[in-house]
Amino acid sequence: MKTLSRVIFVGLAFILLNAPVRAEQIVPLEVSVQASEANPRAVVFNGLFDLNPSQEILEVLRRGISLTFVLEVKITKKRWYWVDRTLCKKSEYIRLSYSPLSRQYRINLGGISQNFSDIEQAIDLMSRFRNWKVCDYREINPENHEVEARLYLNTSRLPRPFQVSLKKDSDWDMDSGWIDVKIISNGA
């Protein structure tokens, strides 16, 4: 009986140690939100993400298929007597494309587009958000408010043939998931 349990233990250990480990493709490094009284008076989001697209995603991009990433930020007010109230929710669409003719990567963000000669520069710009306006100015603090953010690849904007085959493929699952965002008070 002891031999059987050892064989099972060694077998399970072997399976777990040799299982493929999928690295996170979007990892939040620093995220914060602050109510800024400076020009413009607004609640602003600052974030730094580590984006690691798979080789399959980069190959599809090099073939001319545009990728759309979405940054969502949600601010809720905590209430003990009722369901939490959503004060504001904002989404920003970031479109990454490649032109094989000019061999340039292009990012469209908030109506502004910029070209890059290599993918690393483009990903670096896509992974940084500085003073991005979430909503008009209001007092927010960690005791009464909760802020969550999410950055993900919007696969619904891909051509239909890709959407059908993506259901089974985890390489296309680029999503940071909802993460808690640090609230920086005005006095800090």
Short mmCIF file of C-alpha atoms in Angstrom, two decimals:
data_model
loop_
_atom_site.label_atom_id
_atom_site.label_comp_id
_atom_site.label_asym_id
_atom_site.label_seq_id
_atom_site.Cartn_x
_atom_site.Cartn_y
_atom_site.Cartn_z
CA MET A 1 0.00 0.00 0.00
CA LYS A 2 2.87 2.37 0.79
CA THR A 3 4.39 1.65 -2.60
CA LEU A 4 1.15 2.50 -4.38
CA SER A 5 0.81 5.80 -2.54
CA ARG A 6 4.45 6.66 -3.37
CA VAL A 7 3.87 5.87 -7.04
CA ILE A 8 0.76 8.06 -7.07
CA PHE A 9 2.60 10.88 -5.27
CA VAL A 10 5.58 10.72 -7.66
CA GLY A 11 3.22 10.58 -10.66
CA LEU A 12 1.25 13.63 -9.52
CA ALA A 13 4.44 15.55 -8.76
CA PHE A 14 5.77 14.71 -12.23
CA ILE A 15 2.55 15.87 -13.90
CA LEU A 16 2.42 19.13 -11.93
CA LEU A 17 6.07 19.98 -12.49
CA ASN A 18 5.92 19.28 -16.23
CA ALA A 19 2.60 21.01 -16.87
CA PRO A 20 2.95 24.00 -19.18
CA VAL A 21 2.86 27.22 -17.23
CA ARG A 22 1.24 30.08 -19.08
CA ALA A 23 2.79 33.41 -18.22
CA GLU A 24 0.46 36.30 -17.66
CA GLN A 25 0.32 38.39 -20.80
CA ILE A 26 -0.84 41.62 -19.16
CA VAL A 27 0.50 42.31 -15.68
CA PRO A 28 -0.22 45.57 -13.83
CA LEU A 29 2.99 47.03 -12.38
CA GLU A 30 1.77 50.35 -10.96
CA VAL A 31 -1.76 51.69 -11.03
CA SER A 32 -3.20 54.68 -9.20
CA VAL A 33 -5.94 57.25 -9.43
CA GLN A 34 -5.96 60.78 -8.04
CA ALA A 35 -8.35 63.70 -7.88
CA SER A 36 -6.33 66.50 -9.43
CA GLU A 37 -7.22 70.13 -8.84
CA ALA A 38 -4.64 71.22 -11.40
CA ASN A 39 -5.60 72.03 -14.96
CA PRO A 40 -7.76 70.17 -15.92
CA ARG A 41 -9.71 69.56 -12.72
CA ALA A 42 -10.41 65.86 -13.01
CA VAL A 43 -9.95 62.42 -11.57
CA VAL A 44 -6.92 61.05 -13.41
CA PHE A 45 -5.57 57.53 -13.87
CA ASN A 46 -1.88 56.64 -13.97
CA GLY A 47 -0.87 53.14 -14.89
CA LEU A 48 2.03 51.00 -16.00
CA PHE A 49 1.40 47.54 -17.40
CA ASP A 50 3.70 44.79 -18.59
CA LEU A 51 2.35 43.62 -21.97
CA ASN A 52 3.64 40.31 -23.34
CA PRO A 53 1.79 39.34 -26.52
CA SER A 54 2.31 35.78 -27.72
CA GLN A 55 4.18 35.01 -30.93
CA GLU A 56 0.89 34.05 -32.57
CA ILE A 57 -0.59 37.47 -31.82
CA LEU A 58 2.52 39.23 -33.16
CA GLU A 59 2.41 37.12 -36.34
CA VAL A 60 -1.24 38.02 -36.97
CA LEU A 61 -0.37 41.68 -36.38
CA ARG A 62 2.50 41.48 -38.90
CA ARG A 63 0.04 40.12 -41.48
CA GLY A 64 -1.96 43.34 -41.27
CA ILE A 65 -4.73 42.47 -38.78
CA SER A 66 -5.36 45.32 -36.33
CA LEU A 67 -5.59 44.61 -32.61
CA THR A 68 -7.79 46.62 -30.26
CA PHE A 69 -6.95 46.86 -26.58
CA VAL A 70 -9.36 48.35 -24.06
CA LEU A 71 -8.55 50.09 -20.78
CA GLU A 72 -11.54 50.33 -18.42
CA VAL A 73 -11.57 52.22 -15.14
CA LYS A 74 -14.52 52.09 -12.75
CA ILE A 75 -15.03 54.22 -9.62
CA THR A 76 -17.65 53.11 -7.11
CA LYS A 77 -18.81 54.64 -3.86
CA LYS A 78 -19.10 52.17 -1.01
CA ARG A 79 -22.43 52.22 0.81
CA TRP A 80 -23.18 50.16 3.89
CA TYR A 81 -26.94 50.46 3.54
CA TRP A 82 -27.34 49.54 -0.12
CA VAL A 83 -25.51 48.24 -3.15
CA ASP A 84 -22.35 50.18 -4.02
CA ARG A 85 -23.02 53.02 -6.48
CA THR A 86 -20.98 53.35 -9.67
CA LEU A 87 -19.89 56.99 -9.93
CA CYS A 88 -18.19 56.70 -13.29
CA LYS A 89 -16.89 54.16 -15.73
CA LYS A 90 -14.68 55.04 -18.65
CA SER A 91 -13.16 53.01 -21.47
CA GLU A 92 -10.31 53.91 -23.78
CA TYR A 93 -9.71 52.00 -27.01
CA ILE A 94 -6.13 51.55 -28.21
CA ARG A 95 -5.75 50.25 -31.75
CA LEU A 96 -2.45 48.67 -32.75
CA SER A 97 -1.84 47.98 -36.43
CA TYR A 98 1.05 47.19 -38.75
CA SER A 99 1.58 48.34 -42.31
CA PRO A 100 3.66 45.75 -44.20
CA LEU A 101 4.24 48.25 -47.02
CA SER A 102 5.93 50.88 -44.85
CA ARG A 103 7.02 48.41 -42.14
CA GLN A 104 5.61 50.71 -39.48
CA TYR A 105 3.54 49.95 -36.40
CA ARG A 106 0.77 52.44 -35.69
CA ILE A 107 -1.08 53.19 -32.49
CA ASN A 108 -4.38 55.07 -32.45
CA LEU A 109 -5.20 56.35 -28.99
CA GLY A 110 -7.82 58.96 -28.22
CA GLY A 111 -7.95 60.32 -31.76
CA ILE A 112 -4.16 60.66 -32.01
CA SER A 113 -2.03 58.25 -34.00
CA GLN A 114 1.69 57.66 -33.87
CA ASN A 115 4.00 55.45 -35.96
CA PHE A 116 6.85 53.30 -34.68
CA SER A 117 9.59 51.37 -36.44
CA ASP A 118 9.53 48.41 -34.04
CA ILE A 119 6.98 46.61 -31.89
CA GLU A 120 8.82 47.22 -28.60
CA GLN A 121 8.37 50.99 -28.92
CA ALA A 122 4.68 50.59 -29.73
CA ILE A 123 4.07 48.23 -26.80
CA ASP A 124 5.97 50.59 -24.50
CA LEU A 125 3.59 53.44 -25.39
CA MET A 126 0.54 51.19 -25.03
CA SER A 127 1.59 50.07 -21.57
CA ARG A 128 1.87 53.57 -20.04
CA PHE A 129 -1.03 55.80 -19.07
CA ARG A 130 -0.26 59.20 -17.56
CA ASN A 131 -2.89 61.67 -16.31
CA TRP A 132 -5.68 59.97 -18.27
CA LYS A 133 -8.95 61.69 -17.40
CA VAL A 134 -11.47 59.24 -15.96
CA CYS A 135 -14.18 61.70 -14.94
CA ASP A 136 -14.76 65.27 -13.82
CA TYR A 137 -13.28 66.38 -10.52
CA ARG A 138 -14.75 64.94 -7.33
CA GLU A 139 -13.34 64.14 -3.94
CA ILE A 140 -12.35 60.48 -3.66
CA ASN A 141 -10.74 58.69 -0.75
CA PRO A 142 -9.86 55.07 0.08
CA GLU A 143 -12.38 54.89 2.94
CA ASN A 144 -15.47 55.68 0.86
CA HIS A 145 -14.49 54.79 -2.71
CA GLU A 146 -13.20 51.81 -4.63
CA VAL A 147 -11.43 52.00 -7.99
CA GLU A 148 -10.87 49.08 -10.35
CA ALA A 149 -9.10 48.93 -13.71
CA ARG A 150 -8.76 46.38 -16.47
CA LEU A 151 -6.66 46.22 -19.65
CA TYR A 152 -7.50 43.55 -22.22
CA LEU A 153 -7.37 42.58 -25.87
CA ASN A 154 -10.83 42.99 -27.38
CA THR A 155 -11.16 39.89 -29.53
CA SER A 156 -14.67 40.86 -30.65
CA ARG A 157 -13.08 43.48 -32.92
CA LEU A 158 -11.07 40.88 -34.83
CA PRO A 159 -12.29 39.53 -38.18
CA ARG A 160 -14.96 36.81 -37.83
CA PRO A 161 -12.75 33.85 -38.88
CA PHE A 162 -10.39 34.61 -35.98
CA GLN A 163 -13.25 34.90 -33.47
CA VAL A 164 -14.48 31.38 -34.27
CA SER A 165 -11.10 29.74 -33.66
CA LEU A 166 -10.18 31.81 -30.58
CA LYS A 167 -12.56 30.04 -28.21
CA LYS A 168 -10.07 27.20 -27.74
CA ASP A 169 -6.78 29.13 -27.89
CA SER A 170 -5.41 30.61 -24.65
CA ASP A 171 -2.67 32.56 -26.47
CA TRP A 172 -5.29 35.17 -27.32
CA ASP A 173 -6.48 35.55 -23.73
CA MET A 174 -4.73 38.84 -22.96
CA ASP A 175 -6.53 40.24 -19.94
CA SER A 176 -5.26 41.76 -16.71
CA GLY A 177 -8.59 41.05 -15.03
CA TRP A 178 -10.15 43.61 -12.71
CA ILE A 179 -7.46 44.96 -10.40
CA ASP A 180 -7.78 47.20 -7.37
CA VAL A 181 -6.33 50.65 -7.98
CA LYS A 182 -4.53 52.66 -5.33
CA ILE A 183 -6.27 55.94 -4.50
CA ILE A 184 -3.86 58.80 -3.88
CA SER A 185 -5.42 61.48 -1.69
CA ASN A 186 -4.91 65.14 -2.47
CA GLY A 187 -2.74 65.64 0.60
CA ALA A 188 -0.23 62.97 -0.46
#
